[in-house]
mmCIF file of C-alpha atoms and ligand atoms in Angstrom:
data_model
loop_
_atom_site.group_PDB
_atom_site.id
_atom_site.type_symbol
_atom_site.label_atom_id
_atom_site.label_comp_id
_atom_site.label_asym_id
_atom_site.label_seq_id
_atom_site.Cartn_x
_atom_site.Cartn_y
_atom_site.Cartn_z
ATOM 1 C CA MET A 105 0.000 0.000 0.000
ATOM 2 C CA SER A 106 1.323 3.452 -0.828
ATOM 3 C CA ARG A 107 -0.091 6.927 -0.553
ATOM 4 C CA SER A 108 -0.983 9.463 -3.210
ATOM 5 C CA ALA A 109 -0.303 12.417 -0.886
ATOM 6 C CA PRO A 110 2.528 13.198 1.527
ATOM 7 C CA ASP A 111 2.005 12.648 5.230
ATOM 8 C CA SER A 112 0.199 15.746 6.449
ATOM 9 C CA CYS A 113 0.235 15.222 10.206
ATOM 10 C CA PRO A 114 0.095 18.602 11.910
ATOM 11 C CA GLY A 115 2.721 19.860 14.308
ATOM 12 C CA VAL A 116 3.630 23.178 15.848
ATOM 13 C CA LEU A 117 5.570 24.400 12.832
ATOM 14 C CA ARG A 118 3.055 23.028 10.324
ATOM 15 C CA LEU A 119 -0.484 23.753 11.422
ATOM 16 C CA HIS A 120 -3.517 21.924 10.083
ATOM 17 C CA GLN A 121 -6.136 24.188 8.576
ATOM 18 C CA ALA A 122 -9.188 22.790 10.373
ATOM 19 C CA ALA A 123 -12.675 24.010 9.611
ATOM 20 C CA ASP A 124 -12.658 26.122 12.766
ATOM 21 C CA GLY A 125 -9.154 27.539 12.226
ATOM 22 C CA PRO A 126 -5.469 26.535 12.442
ATOM 23 C CA LEU A 127 -4.762 23.523 14.656
ATOM 24 C CA ALA A 128 -1.388 22.776 16.296
ATOM 25 C CA ARG A 129 -0.360 19.372 17.621
ATOM 26 C CA ILE A 130 2.313 19.346 20.304
ATOM 27 C CA ARG A 131 4.198 16.092 20.801
ATOM 28 C CA VAL A 132 4.709 15.047 24.408
ATOM 29 C CA PRO A 133 7.039 12.001 24.351
ATOM 30 C CA GLY A 134 5.996 9.502 27.002
ATOM 31 C CA GLY A 135 3.145 11.850 27.936
ATOM 32 C CA ARG A 136 5.257 13.453 30.653
ATOM 33 C CA LEU A 137 4.799 17.167 31.379
ATOM 34 C CA GLU A 138 6.480 19.215 34.059
ATOM 35 C CA PRO A 139 4.254 21.669 35.960
ATOM 36 C CA THR A 140 5.855 24.654 34.189
ATOM 37 C CA GLN A 141 5.034 23.052 30.852
ATOM 38 C CA VAL A 142 1.401 22.529 31.857
ATOM 39 C CA GLN A 143 1.282 26.200 32.813
ATOM 40 C CA ALA A 144 2.851 27.244 29.482
ATOM 41 C CA LEU A 145 0.327 25.154 27.567
ATOM 42 C CA ALA A 146 -2.558 26.625 29.541
ATOM 43 C CA GLU A 147 -1.412 30.170 28.828
ATOM 44 C CA ALA A 148 -0.873 29.357 25.156
ATOM 45 C CA ALA A 149 -4.359 27.842 24.883
ATOM 46 C CA ARG A 150 -5.985 30.847 26.501
ATOM 47 C CA GLU A 151 -3.976 33.608 24.817
ATOM 48 C CA LEU A 152 -3.251 32.085 21.390
ATOM 49 C CA GLY A 153 -5.916 29.408 20.950
ATOM 50 C CA ASN A 154 -9.562 28.751 21.759
ATOM 51 C CA GLY A 155 -8.962 28.338 25.507
ATOM 52 C CA ASP A 156 -8.832 24.539 25.644
ATOM 53 C CA LEU A 157 -6.135 21.862 25.528
ATOM 54 C CA GLU A 158 -7.241 18.829 23.528
ATOM 55 C CA LEU A 159 -5.792 15.519 24.690
ATOM 56 C CA THR A 160 -5.160 13.097 21.833
ATOM 57 C CA SER A 161 -5.232 9.309 21.627
ATOM 58 C CA ARG A 162 -1.415 9.297 21.482
ATOM 59 C CA GLY A 163 -0.974 11.292 24.663
ATOM 60 C CA ASN A 164 -0.249 14.525 22.799
ATOM 61 C CA ILE A 165 -1.868 17.967 23.020
ATOM 62 C CA GLN A 166 -3.720 19.915 20.352
ATOM 63 C CA LEU A 167 -4.556 23.596 20.384
ATOM 64 C CA ARG A 168 -7.328 24.873 18.126
ATOM 65 C CA GLN A 169 -7.889 28.240 16.470
ATOM 66 C CA VAL A 170 -4.254 29.221 16.854
ATOM 67 C CA GLY A 171 -4.069 32.900 15.985
ATOM 68 C CA ASP A 172 -0.294 33.456 16.005
ATOM 69 C CA ALA A 173 1.753 30.413 15.017
ATOM 70 C CA ALA A 174 5.128 32.127 15.473
ATOM 71 C CA ALA A 175 4.251 33.231 19.003
ATOM 72 C CA LEU A 176 3.096 29.699 19.838
ATOM 73 C CA ALA A 177 6.337 28.165 18.567
ATOM 74 C CA ALA A 178 8.395 30.651 20.574
ATOM 75 C CA ARG A 179 6.482 29.907 23.772
ATOM 76 C CA LEU A 180 6.699 26.148 23.355
ATOM 77 C CA ASP A 181 10.393 26.393 22.583
ATOM 78 C CA ALA A 182 10.944 28.378 25.778
ATOM 79 C CA ALA A 183 8.994 25.738 27.730
ATOM 80 C CA GLY A 184 11.091 22.881 26.327
ATOM 81 C CA LEU A 185 8.184 21.543 24.294
ATOM 82 C CA LEU A 186 9.769 22.145 20.898
ATOM 83 C CA PRO A 187 13.334 20.883 21.324
ATOM 84 C CA SER A 188 13.870 20.095 17.648
ATOM 85 C CA PRO A 189 12.289 21.975 14.756
ATOM 86 C CA THR A 190 13.378 19.225 12.352
ATOM 87 C CA HIS A 191 12.081 16.258 14.372
ATOM 88 C CA GLU A 192 9.033 17.660 16.124
ATOM 89 C CA ARG A 193 6.480 15.516 14.289
ATOM 90 C CA VAL A 194 8.344 12.211 14.696
ATOM 91 C CA ARG A 195 8.362 12.263 18.514
ATOM 92 C CA ASN A 196 5.307 10.006 18.798
ATOM 93 C CA ILE A 197 6.176 7.997 21.891
ATOM 94 C CA VAL A 198 3.614 6.473 24.248
ATOM 95 C CA ALA A 199 4.740 4.911 27.536
ATOM 96 C CA SER A 200 2.827 3.136 30.311
ATOM 97 C CA PRO A 201 1.677 6.146 32.370
ATOM 98 C CA LEU A 202 2.089 4.517 35.797
ATOM 99 C CA SER A 203 5.465 2.996 35.044
ATOM 100 C CA GLY A 204 8.009 3.295 37.830
ATOM 101 C CA ARG A 205 5.364 4.291 40.342
ATOM 102 C CA ILE A 206 2.781 1.516 40.486
ATOM 103 C CA GLY A 207 3.347 -2.065 39.362
ATOM 104 C CA GLY A 208 4.882 -3.093 36.063
ATOM 105 C CA TRP A 209 8.174 -4.872 35.486
ATOM 106 C CA ALA A 210 10.310 -1.906 34.586
ATOM 107 C CA GLU A 211 10.565 1.880 34.493
ATOM 108 C CA VAL A 212 10.026 2.929 30.884
ATOM 109 C CA HIS A 213 9.766 6.726 31.181
ATOM 110 C CA ASP A 214 13.557 7.045 31.213
ATOM 111 C CA LEU A 215 13.680 4.842 28.122
ATOM 112 C CA ALA A 216 11.056 7.076 26.473
ATOM 113 C CA ALA A 217 13.270 10.091 27.134
ATOM 114 C CA GLY A 218 16.263 8.195 25.762
ATOM 115 C CA LEU A 219 14.335 7.221 22.647
ATOM 116 C CA ASP A 220 13.265 10.825 22.126
ATOM 117 C CA ALA A 221 16.871 11.990 22.418
ATOM 118 C CA GLY A 222 18.011 9.251 20.035
ATOM 119 C CA LEU A 223 15.398 10.195 17.444
ATOM 120 C CA ARG A 224 16.417 13.842 17.611
ATOM 121 C CA ALA A 225 20.108 12.993 17.350
ATOM 122 C CA ASP A 226 19.771 11.271 13.965
ATOM 123 C CA PRO A 227 19.054 13.724 11.119
ATOM 124 C CA ARG A 228 17.751 10.955 8.876
ATOM 125 C CA LEU A 229 15.053 9.986 11.374
ATOM 126 C CA ALA A 230 13.428 13.379 10.767
ATOM 127 C CA GLU A 231 12.120 11.673 7.594
ATOM 128 C CA LEU A 232 9.883 9.322 9.602
ATOM 129 C CA PRO A 233 6.225 9.912 8.794
ATOM 130 C CA GLY A 234 4.370 11.723 11.561
ATOM 131 C CA ARG A 235 2.111 8.681 11.928
ATOM 132 C CA VAL A 236 4.776 6.257 13.095
ATOM 133 C CA LEU A 237 4.105 5.358 16.728
ATOM 134 C CA PHE A 238 6.533 4.014 19.332
ATOM 135 C CA THR A 239 5.141 2.196 22.375
ATOM 136 C CA LEU A 240 7.007 1.452 25.607
ATOM 137 C CA ASP A 241 5.048 -0.885 27.853
ATOM 138 C CA ASP A 242 6.299 -1.705 31.347
ATOM 139 C CA GLY A 243 4.711 -5.150 31.124
ATOM 140 C CA ARG A 244 1.193 -4.359 32.296
ATOM 141 C CA GLY A 245 -0.080 -4.468 28.715
ATOM 142 C CA ASP A 246 -1.706 -1.056 28.593
ATOM 143 C CA VAL A 247 0.077 0.557 25.649
ATOM 144 C CA SER A 248 1.345 -2.427 23.656
ATOM 145 C CA THR A 249 -2.243 -2.932 22.532
ATOM 146 C CA LEU A 250 -2.249 0.442 20.754
ATOM 147 C CA ARG A 251 -0.646 -1.333 17.794
ATOM 148 C CA GLY A 252 2.298 0.980 17.525
ATOM 149 C CA ASP A 253 4.746 0.472 14.699
ATOM 150 C CA ILE A 254 7.779 -0.143 16.906
ATOM 151 C CA GLY A 255 7.767 -0.955 20.604
ATOM 152 C CA ILE A 256 9.111 -2.753 23.601
ATOM 153 C CA HIS A 257 7.160 -4.677 26.235
ATOM 154 C CA ALA A 258 8.810 -5.615 29.533
ATOM 155 C CA VAL A 259 8.718 -9.317 30.327
ATOM 156 C CA ALA A 260 11.120 -9.126 33.296
ATOM 157 C CA ALA A 261 12.964 -6.411 35.220
ATOM 158 C CA ASP A 262 15.660 -6.169 32.553
ATOM 159 C CA GLU A 263 14.156 -7.985 29.603
ATOM 160 C CA PHE A 264 11.909 -6.540 26.904
ATOM 161 C CA ALA A 265 10.069 -8.110 24.005
ATOM 162 C CA VAL A 266 10.565 -6.202 20.757
ATOM 163 C CA LEU A 267 7.233 -5.418 19.111
ATOM 164 C CA LEU A 268 6.603 -4.544 15.478
ATOM 165 C CA THR A 269 3.095 -3.479 14.408
ATOM 166 C CA GLY A 270 2.010 -4.268 17.960
ATOM 167 C CA ALA A 271 3.030 -7.943 17.761
ATOM 168 C CA ASP A 272 5.842 -9.673 19.598
ATOM 169 C CA THR A 273 8.697 -10.627 17.270
ATOM 170 C CA GLY A 274 10.152 -13.117 19.754
ATOM 171 C CA LEU A 275 13.270 -10.908 19.997
ATOM 172 C CA ARG A 276 14.386 -9.983 23.510
ATOM 173 C CA VAL A 277 16.601 -7.076 24.572
ATOM 174 C CA SER A 278 17.880 -5.593 27.814
ATOM 175 C CA ALA A 279 17.083 -2.049 28.985
ATOM 176 C CA SER A 280 20.501 -0.881 27.826
ATOM 177 C CA GLU A 281 19.820 -2.208 24.309
ATOM 178 C CA ALA A 282 16.179 -1.203 23.984
ATOM 179 C CA VAL A 283 16.554 2.353 22.680
ATOM 180 C CA GLU A 284 19.147 1.490 20.049
ATOM 181 C CA VAL A 285 17.092 -1.466 18.812
ATOM 182 C CA MET A 286 14.014 0.755 18.411
ATOM 183 C CA LEU A 287 16.089 3.347 16.546
ATOM 184 C CA ASP A 288 17.504 0.611 14.293
ATOM 185 C CA ALA A 289 13.973 -0.596 13.590
ATOM 186 C CA ALA A 290 12.980 2.974 12.669
ATOM 187 C CA ARG A 291 15.940 3.228 10.301
ATOM 188 C CA GLY A 292 14.963 -0.143 8.841
ATOM 189 C CA PHE A 293 11.436 1.132 8.243
ATOM 190 C CA LEU A 294 12.885 4.129 6.379
ATOM 191 C CA ASP A 295 15.051 1.812 4.260
ATOM 192 C CA LEU A 296 11.989 -0.177 3.239
ATOM 193 C CA ARG A 297 9.334 2.450 2.693
ATOM 194 C CA GLY A 298 8.837 3.977 -0.731
ATOM 195 C CA ALA A 299 10.389 7.349 -1.434
ATOM 196 C CA GLY A 300 8.681 10.751 -1.184
ATOM 197 C CA ALA A 301 4.925 11.060 -1.534
ATOM 198 C CA ASP A 302 4.601 7.385 -2.479
ATOM 199 C CA GLY A 303 6.082 6.157 0.783
ATOM 200 C CA GLN A 304 4.110 4.153 3.311
ATOM 201 C CA TRP A 305 3.169 5.900 6.543
ATOM 202 C CA ARG A 306 3.003 2.865 8.813
ATOM 203 C CA LEU A 307 5.016 -0.338 9.057
ATOM 204 C CA HIS A 308 1.979 -2.562 8.564
ATOM 205 C CA GLU A 309 1.476 -0.996 5.116
ATOM 206 C CA ILE A 310 4.773 -2.412 3.826
ATOM 207 C CA PRO A 311 4.411 -5.951 2.417
ATOM 208 C CA GLY A 312 6.415 -8.266 4.652
ATOM 209 C CA GLY A 313 7.457 -5.217 6.674
ATOM 210 C CA VAL A 314 7.659 -6.981 10.036
ATOM 211 C CA GLU A 315 9.782 -9.827 8.702
ATOM 212 C CA ARG A 316 12.060 -7.471 6.771
ATOM 213 C CA VAL A 317 12.648 -5.138 9.721
ATOM 214 C CA THR A 318 13.262 -8.155 11.976
ATOM 215 C CA GLU A 319 15.893 -9.297 9.487
ATOM 216 C CA ILE A 320 17.503 -5.850 9.499
ATOM 217 C CA LEU A 321 17.765 -6.008 13.299
ATOM 218 C CA ASP A 322 19.935 -9.107 12.802
ATOM 219 C CA ARG A 323 18.904 -10.825 16.023
ATOM 220 C CA SER A 324 17.423 -14.251 16.530
ATOM 221 C CA PRO A 325 14.058 -14.786 18.186
ATOM 222 C CA VAL A 326 14.630 -16.430 21.557
ATOM 223 C CA ALA A 327 11.054 -16.775 22.849
ATOM 224 C CA ALA A 328 7.609 -17.774 21.674
ATOM 225 C CA PRO A 329 5.744 -14.556 20.811
ATOM 226 C CA LEU A 330 3.540 -13.196 23.587
ATOM 227 C CA GLU A 331 -0.176 -12.860 22.967
ATOM 228 C CA LEU A 332 -1.007 -9.224 23.763
ATOM 229 C CA GLY A 333 -4.743 -8.827 24.369
ATOM 230 C CA ALA A 334 -6.698 -5.569 24.243
ATOM 231 C CA THR A 335 -7.342 -3.882 27.584
ATOM 232 C CA HIS A 336 -9.163 -0.783 28.761
ATOM 233 C CA ASP A 337 -7.080 -0.229 31.815
ATOM 234 C CA ILE A 338 -7.636 3.510 32.305
ATOM 235 C CA PRO A 339 -6.063 4.649 35.586
ATOM 236 C CA ILE A 340 -8.741 6.614 37.428
ATOM 237 C CA GLY A 341 -9.014 7.927 40.974
ATOM 238 C CA TRP A 342 -6.776 7.389 43.982
ATOM 239 C CA LEU A 343 -3.756 5.221 43.132
ATOM 240 C CA ASP A 344 -1.258 4.275 45.835
ATOM 241 C CA GLN A 345 2.289 4.398 44.533
ATOM 242 C CA ASP A 346 4.829 1.745 45.498
ATOM 243 C CA ASN A 347 6.862 4.413 47.343
ATOM 244 C CA GLY A 348 4.018 5.540 49.623
ATOM 245 C CA LEU A 349 3.058 8.613 47.604
ATOM 246 C CA VAL A 350 -0.175 8.910 45.643
ATOM 247 C CA SER A 351 -1.060 9.297 41.971
ATOM 248 C CA LEU A 352 -4.444 10.613 40.910
ATOM 249 C CA GLY A 353 -5.875 9.334 37.642
ATOM 250 C CA ALA A 354 -8.291 11.864 36.168
ATOM 251 C CA GLY A 355 -10.700 11.445 33.283
ATOM 252 C CA VAL A 356 -11.148 14.467 31.036
ATOM 253 C CA PRO A 357 -14.577 14.619 29.361
ATOM 254 C CA LEU A 358 -14.027 14.199 25.614
ATOM 255 C CA GLY A 359 -10.357 14.972 26.189
ATOM 256 C CA ILE A 360 -11.083 18.713 26.397
ATOM 257 C CA LEU A 361 -9.085 20.281 29.231
ATOM 258 C CA PRO A 362 -9.961 23.954 29.815
ATOM 259 C CA ALA A 363 -6.950 26.225 30.320
ATOM 260 C CA ARG A 364 -8.174 27.211 33.775
ATOM 261 C CA THR A 365 -8.280 23.586 34.906
ATOM 262 C CA ALA A 366 -4.801 23.047 33.475
ATOM 263 C CA GLU A 367 -3.539 26.023 35.483
ATOM 264 C CA PHE A 368 -4.884 24.444 38.673
ATOM 265 C CA LEU A 369 -3.068 21.236 37.739
ATOM 266 C CA ALA A 370 0.158 23.160 37.173
ATOM 267 C CA ALA A 371 -0.213 24.857 40.557
ATOM 268 C CA VAL A 372 -0.105 21.457 42.290
ATOM 269 C CA ASP A 373 3.536 21.400 41.189
ATOM 270 C CA ARG A 374 3.807 17.705 40.442
ATOM 271 C CA PRO A 375 4.505 15.807 37.168
ATOM 272 C CA VAL A 376 1.526 15.249 34.896
ATOM 273 C CA PHE A 377 1.326 12.242 32.576
ATOM 274 C CA LEU A 378 -0.980 12.387 29.570
ATOM 275 C CA THR A 379 -2.436 8.995 28.713
ATOM 276 C CA PRO A 380 -3.478 7.590 25.329
ATOM 277 C CA TRP A 381 -7.020 7.368 26.717
ATOM 278 C CA ARG A 382 -7.339 11.166 26.744
ATOM 279 C CA SER A 383 -7.009 11.236 30.501
ATOM 280 C CA LEU A 384 -4.138 12.231 32.778
ATOM 281 C CA VAL A 385 -2.263 11.133 35.868
ATOM 282 C CA LEU A 386 -1.054 13.605 38.467
ATOM 283 C CA ALA A 387 1.843 11.861 40.215
ATOM 284 C CA ASP A 388 3.944 11.971 43.380
ATOM 285 C CA LEU A 389 1.442 13.558 45.773
ATOM 286 C CA ASP A 390 1.336 13.287 49.538
ATOM 287 C CA GLU A 391 -2.031 12.096 50.852
ATOM 288 C CA GLY A 392 -3.221 15.447 52.213
ATOM 289 C CA PRO A 393 -2.578 17.430 49.039
ATOM 290 C CA ALA A 394 -4.074 14.577 46.996
ATOM 291 C CA GLU A 395 -7.345 14.867 48.931
ATOM 292 C CA THR A 396 -7.339 18.628 48.328
ATOM 293 C CA VAL A 397 -6.719 18.152 44.612
ATOM 294 C CA VAL A 398 -9.747 15.864 44.312
ATOM 295 C CA ARG A 399 -11.914 18.318 46.264
ATOM 296 C CA VAL A 400 -10.876 21.215 44.011
ATOM 297 C CA LEU A 401 -10.635 19.574 40.604
ATOM 298 C CA ALA A 402 -13.659 17.243 40.675
ATOM 299 C CA PRO A 403 -16.088 20.192 40.687
ATOM 300 C CA MET A 404 -14.119 21.640 37.780
ATOM 301 C CA GLY A 405 -15.011 18.599 35.688
ATOM 302 C CA LEU A 406 -12.102 16.198 36.136
ATOM 303 C CA ILE A 407 -13.343 12.656 36.727
ATOM 304 C CA PHE A 408 -12.036 10.610 39.630
ATOM 305 C CA ASP A 409 -14.945 8.136 39.674
ATOM 306 C CA ALA A 410 -14.207 4.989 37.667
ATOM 307 C CA THR A 411 -17.931 4.402 37.052
ATOM 308 C CA SER A 412 -18.483 7.734 35.272
ATOM 309 C CA PRO A 413 -20.185 7.377 31.876
ATOM 310 C CA TRP A 414 -17.603 9.808 30.465
ATOM 311 C CA LEU A 415 -15.045 7.018 30.754
ATOM 312 C CA ARG A 416 -17.033 4.816 28.390
ATOM 313 C CA VAL A 417 -17.219 7.333 25.560
ATOM 314 C CA SER A 418 -14.967 8.931 22.987
ATOM 315 C CA ALA A 419 -15.681 11.061 19.943
ATOM 316 C CA CYS A 420 -14.005 12.522 16.889
ATOM 317 C CA ALA A 421 -13.729 16.311 16.523
ATOM 318 C CA GLY A 422 -16.952 16.664 14.529
ATOM 319 C CA ARG A 423 -18.369 20.091 13.805
ATOM 320 C CA PRO A 424 -17.286 22.847 13.953
ATOM 321 C CA GLY A 425 -13.684 21.601 13.854
ATOM 322 C CA CYS A 426 -14.075 19.187 10.947
ATOM 323 C CA ALA A 427 -15.672 20.140 7.631
ATOM 324 C CA LYS A 428 -16.461 16.486 6.854
ATOM 325 C CA SER A 429 -18.683 16.083 9.860
ATOM 326 C CA LEU A 430 -22.423 15.811 9.409
ATOM 327 C CA THR A 431 -23.101 17.150 12.894
ATOM 328 C CA ASP A 432 -21.725 18.463 16.182
ATOM 329 C CA VAL A 433 -20.838 15.012 17.499
ATOM 330 C CA ARG A 434 -19.433 16.147 20.822
ATOM 331 C CA ALA A 435 -22.550 18.177 21.626
ATOM 332 C CA ASP A 436 -24.763 15.206 20.770
ATOM 333 C CA LEU A 437 -22.655 12.916 22.931
ATOM 334 C CA ALA A 438 -22.575 15.387 25.821
ATOM 335 C CA ALA A 439 -26.382 15.515 25.654
ATOM 336 C CA ALA A 440 -26.501 11.710 25.773
ATOM 337 C CA VAL A 441 -24.312 11.681 28.892
ATOM 338 C CA ALA A 442 -26.339 14.467 30.540
ATOM 339 C CA THR A 443 -29.604 12.609 29.969
ATOM 340 C CA ASP A 444 -28.326 9.204 31.149
ATOM 341 C CA ARG A 445 -28.347 7.627 27.696
ATOM 342 C CA VAL A 446 -24.806 6.270 28.055
ATOM 343 C CA LEU A 447 -25.582 3.028 29.818
ATOM 344 C CA PRO A 448 -23.559 0.472 31.788
ATOM 345 C CA GLY A 449 -23.231 -3.119 30.607
ATOM 346 C CA ASP A 450 -22.865 -4.334 27.039
ATOM 347 C CA GLN A 451 -24.676 -3.210 23.933
ATOM 348 C CA ARG A 452 -27.049 -5.966 22.901
ATOM 349 C CA ALA A 453 -29.188 -4.579 20.085
ATOM 350 C CA GLY A 454 -28.028 -5.029 16.499
ATOM 351 C CA GLU A 455 -27.376 -2.236 14.045
ATOM 352 C CA VAL A 456 -29.962 0.553 14.072
ATOM 353 C CA VAL A 457 -30.240 4.146 12.812
ATOM 354 C CA VAL A 458 -31.877 6.572 15.235
ATOM 355 C CA PRO A 459 -32.144 10.366 15.698
ATOM 356 C CA ALA A 460 -29.450 11.982 17.864
ATOM 357 C CA GLU A 461 -31.783 12.588 20.788
ATOM 358 C CA GLU A 462 -32.776 8.912 20.886
ATOM 359 C CA VAL A 463 -29.323 7.323 20.837
ATOM 360 C CA ALA A 464 -28.951 5.191 23.989
ATOM 361 C CA VAL A 465 -25.937 2.892 23.972
ATOM 362 C CA ALA A 466 -24.431 0.622 26.604
ATOM 363 C CA GLY A 467 -20.738 0.077 27.221
ATOM 364 C CA ARG A 468 -17.695 1.441 25.445
ATOM 365 C CA GLN A 469 -18.695 3.569 22.456
ATOM 366 C CA HIS A 470 -17.087 5.877 19.914
ATOM 367 C CA TRP A 471 -19.079 8.633 18.216
ATOM 368 C CA SER A 472 -18.051 9.918 14.771
ATOM 369 C CA GLY A 473 -19.269 12.625 12.420
ATOM 370 C CA CYS A 474 -18.592 10.525 9.313
ATOM 371 C CA GLU A 475 -17.481 7.061 8.250
ATOM 372 C CA ARG A 476 -13.768 7.773 8.795
ATOM 373 C CA ARG A 477 -14.259 7.319 12.557
ATOM 374 C CA CYS A 478 -11.165 9.285 13.523
ATOM 375 C CA GLY A 479 -9.758 8.592 16.991
ATOM 376 C CA ARG A 480 -11.556 5.271 17.322
ATOM 377 C CA PRO A 481 -9.947 3.141 20.051
ATOM 378 C CA THR A 482 -8.256 -0.081 18.997
ATOM 379 C CA ALA A 483 -10.244 -2.103 21.552
ATOM 380 C CA PRO A 484 -13.815 -3.233 20.758
ATOM 381 C CA VAL A 485 -16.368 -0.403 20.911
ATOM 382 C CA THR A 486 -19.875 0.249 19.692
ATOM 383 C CA ASP A 487 -19.668 2.613 16.711
ATOM 384 C CA VAL A 488 -22.070 5.539 16.716
ATOM 385 C CA VAL A 489 -21.656 7.155 13.288
ATOM 386 C CA ALA A 490 -23.549 10.165 11.947
ATOM 387 C CA THR A 491 -25.484 9.573 8.741
ATOM 388 C CA PRO A 492 -27.910 11.846 6.862
ATOM 389 C CA ASP A 493 -30.756 9.993 8.640
ATOM 390 C CA GLY A 494 -29.443 10.048 12.205
ATOM 391 C CA TYR A 495 -26.789 8.028 14.005
ATOM 392 C CA ARG A 496 -26.055 4.476 12.953
ATOM 393 C CA VAL A 497 -25.326 2.363 16.045
ATOM 394 C CA THR A 498 -23.211 -0.744 15.369
ATOM 395 C CA PRO A 499 -22.172 -2.974 18.280
ATOM 396 C CA PRO A 500 -18.768 -4.650 18.152
ATOM 397 C CA ALA A 501 -18.612 -8.036 16.502
ATOM 398 C CA PRO A 502 -19.314 -10.824 19.046
HETATM 399 S S1 LIG B 144 -14.545 11.022 11.759
HETATM 400 FE FE1 LIG B 144 -15.121 12.307 10.006
HETATM 401 S S2 LIG B 144 -16.174 14.010 10.953
HETATM 402 FE FE2 LIG B 144 -14.984 13.042 12.561
HETATM 403 S S3 LIG B 144 -13.050 14.153 12.618
HETATM 404 FE FE3 LIG B 144 -12.786 12.361 11.290
HETATM 405 S S4 LIG B 144 -13.200 13.136 9.220
HETATM 406 FE FE4 LIG B 144 -14.038 14.625 10.667
#
């Protein structure tokens, strides 16, 4: 499979012209943000954008309706969020958010930082398509299931399975080898993909890509490949860290974080981890401050209750941000949540088409403004897709 158009993933230096104005996507490798960076993003959203931070399904941030692109780039550069103008769009790195704090075999956030540095240090790797995704899973299985192009998955304290297209190759590496092996796999992908506009964007699009990259890595499989099942392990609420401190997992309705809420988060002065489930984790809190954070931020809309219906739903941008959308999907979904039409349990009914105000769906669901279904999770969901006659509701295959 090859493409007829060049990869057009937005960044900070190349904005996407969305229907509601210029959109910037800010890569956050490993999802980790320092408090000063959260503050800088909040100020940028309020003063240069539409006032919100959008959390993406790769743990990145988007700002909409960016009025002054040069000013945004300067601010992000000053905040350490634009360390390489040449490589900004290739820094797509997702890491297990709780790694090193709660459970898991290994700490992968340091490896994520090492991978980011390694990507930026190789001029050729700036040619990676903006869609290539790296996943670093500490063994709990939360991000390996995102089907990244290149990844590692801890199987012991100092042993990682090498993943290609989300599948275990049977190769095993130590922590000290992991970054270089992922960089070699990225270089192998570049060697194999077609040139220029005809090049493939993802490894799975290259015929025999997994086998050919495995060959390039020049290592022998030493284990039977792991079966990596899909999970929906969203960290929500009070989470006791292994070191006695506390992390707070917070859901963010539709991934829209208002600048004011982000400023409160920054004021807590602790690291924030963005997750690929459009939520966040505020880490390293003492118990007292953690209780205060919940008391202050829950009324502002952050979700600390694992049973909230907001945690069962996701949606594409829809109108007004996307010209292809048939409707304002997020408004329709918010109305469904507000009127208790997002139900617990599993969706039983077969495919139906119903007006927006009558959609009532159980379980995990993704709402889309057209058939492209952007941002759809990889795990099974009920599809709720806008059509000219209402929403078509399609449960996952049994
Ligand atoms: S699914 Fe369709 S309407 Fe929604 S963001 Fe994607 S292209 Fe736009």
